[in-house]
GROMACS .gro file of C-alpha atoms in nm:
model
   85
    1LEU     CA    1  -5.129  -9.027   0.964
    2SER     CA    2  -5.009  -8.786   0.694
    3ARG     CA    3  -4.787  -9.056   0.557
    4SER     CA    4  -5.057  -9.304   0.558
    5LEU     CA    5  -5.285  -9.058   0.354
    6ALA     CA    6  -5.010  -8.996   0.119
    7GLU     CA    7  -4.937  -9.352   0.058
    8ALA     CA    8  -5.325  -9.404  -0.006
    9ARG     CA    9  -5.309  -9.153  -0.256
   10ARG     CA   10  -4.997  -9.297  -0.411
   11LEU     CA   11  -5.158  -9.622  -0.444
   12VAL     CA   12  -5.458  -9.489  -0.614
   13ALA     CA   13  -5.245  -9.290  -0.852
   14ALA     CA   14  -5.055  -9.614  -0.945
   15GLY     CA   15  -5.376  -9.780  -1.004
   16MET     CA   16  -5.453  -9.959  -0.698
   17LEU     CA   17  -5.860  -9.901  -0.645
   18ASP     CA   18  -5.955 -10.189  -0.444
   19SER     CA   19  -6.086 -10.038  -0.107
   20GLU     CA   20  -5.978 -10.339   0.105
   21GLU     CA   21  -5.625 -10.347  -0.031
   22ILE     CA   22  -5.565  -9.978   0.034
   23ILE     CA   23  -5.721  -9.997   0.384
   24SER     CA   24  -5.498 -10.294   0.477
   25VAL     CA   25  -5.179 -10.092   0.374
   26VAL     CA   26  -5.275  -9.770   0.562
   27THR     CA   27  -5.382 -10.009   0.868
   28LYS     CA   28  -5.039 -10.161   0.876
   29MET     CA   29  -4.860  -9.842   0.847
   30ILE     CA   30  -5.048  -9.681   1.144
   31ALA     CA   31  -5.038 -10.001   1.343
   32ALA     CA   32  -4.655  -9.978   1.318
   33GLU     CA   33  -4.660  -9.691   1.548
   34LYS     CA   34  -4.651  -9.838   1.902
   35ALA     CA   35  -4.834  -9.539   2.036
   36ALA     CA   36  -5.135  -9.565   1.796
   37ARG     CA   37  -5.465  -9.733   1.851
   38ILE     CA   38  -5.697  -9.715   1.538
   39ASP     CA   39  -6.061  -9.641   1.567
   40TYR     CA   40  -6.125  -9.667   1.207
   41VAL     CA   41  -5.989  -9.675   0.854
   42LYS     CA   42  -6.258  -9.620   0.588
   43ILE     CA   43  -6.311  -9.546   0.234
   44CYS     CA   44  -6.628  -9.389   0.171
   45HIS     CA   45  -6.845  -9.167  -0.074
   46GLN     CA   46  -6.779  -8.818   0.000
   47GLN     CA   47  -7.139  -8.701   0.029
   48THR     CA   48  -7.320  -9.008   0.179
   49LEU     CA   49  -7.040  -9.160   0.373
   50ALA     CA   50  -7.142  -9.520   0.252
   51ASP     CA   51  -6.850  -9.756   0.250
   52GLN     CA   52  -6.711  -9.802  -0.110
   53ALA     CA   53  -6.549 -10.103  -0.215
   54VAL     CA   54  -6.392  -9.953  -0.508
   55VAL     CA   55  -6.224  -9.612  -0.531
   56ASP     CA   56  -6.389  -9.372  -0.778
   57ASP     CA   57  -6.410  -8.989  -0.819
   58ASP     CA   58  -6.633  -8.958  -0.524
   59ALA     CA   59  -6.407  -9.154  -0.248
   60VAL     CA   60  -6.266  -9.006   0.076
   61LEU     CA   61  -6.037  -9.190   0.315
   62LEU     CA   62  -6.135  -9.142   0.670
   63LEU     CA   63  -5.902  -9.206   0.953
   64ALA     CA   64  -5.938  -9.164   1.340
   65VAL     CA   65  -5.645  -9.297   1.557
   66PHE     CA   66  -5.579  -9.261   1.914
   67ILE     CA   67  -5.225  -9.140   2.025
   68GLY     CA   68  -5.225  -9.195   2.373
   69LYS     CA   69  -5.549  -9.063   2.508
   70THR     CA   70  -5.589  -8.800   2.208
   71ARG     CA   71  -5.805  -8.882   1.938
   72LEU     CA   72  -5.684  -8.765   1.594
   73ILE     CA   73  -5.923  -8.745   1.289
   74ASP     CA   74  -5.786  -8.679   0.938
   75ASN     CA   75  -5.916  -8.746   0.568
   76SER     CA   76  -5.820  -8.726   0.227
   77PHE     CA   77  -6.009  -8.734  -0.102
   78LEU     CA   78  -5.917  -9.005  -0.355
   79ARG     CA   79  -5.996  -8.986  -0.725
   80GLY     CA   80  -6.006  -9.344  -0.878
   81LYS     CA   81  -6.092  -9.225  -1.251
   82SER     CA   82  -5.976  -8.877  -1.274
   83GLY     CA   83  -5.661  -8.866  -1.073
   84LEU     CA   84  -5.569  -8.698  -0.748
   85LEU     CA   85  -5.760  -8.383  -0.606
   0.00000   0.00000   0.00000
């Protein structure tokens, strides 16, 4: 999960701000792990948790993934306009 979060931050830093594109990359990375089963991958507003189509300064990437029977949850703030947190 940490590698996929780091990749999302790298993509945003490189100028990719389309949430669907970032989610697609992250989903493919996680799905490549045979033991992983994705519950959700979302980019949301950090306060309201409403889905965001474009990464801006209030965006957060949220992940929930099962590895075997264990459900792991992680997140990372993304900064579309002003850079990374």
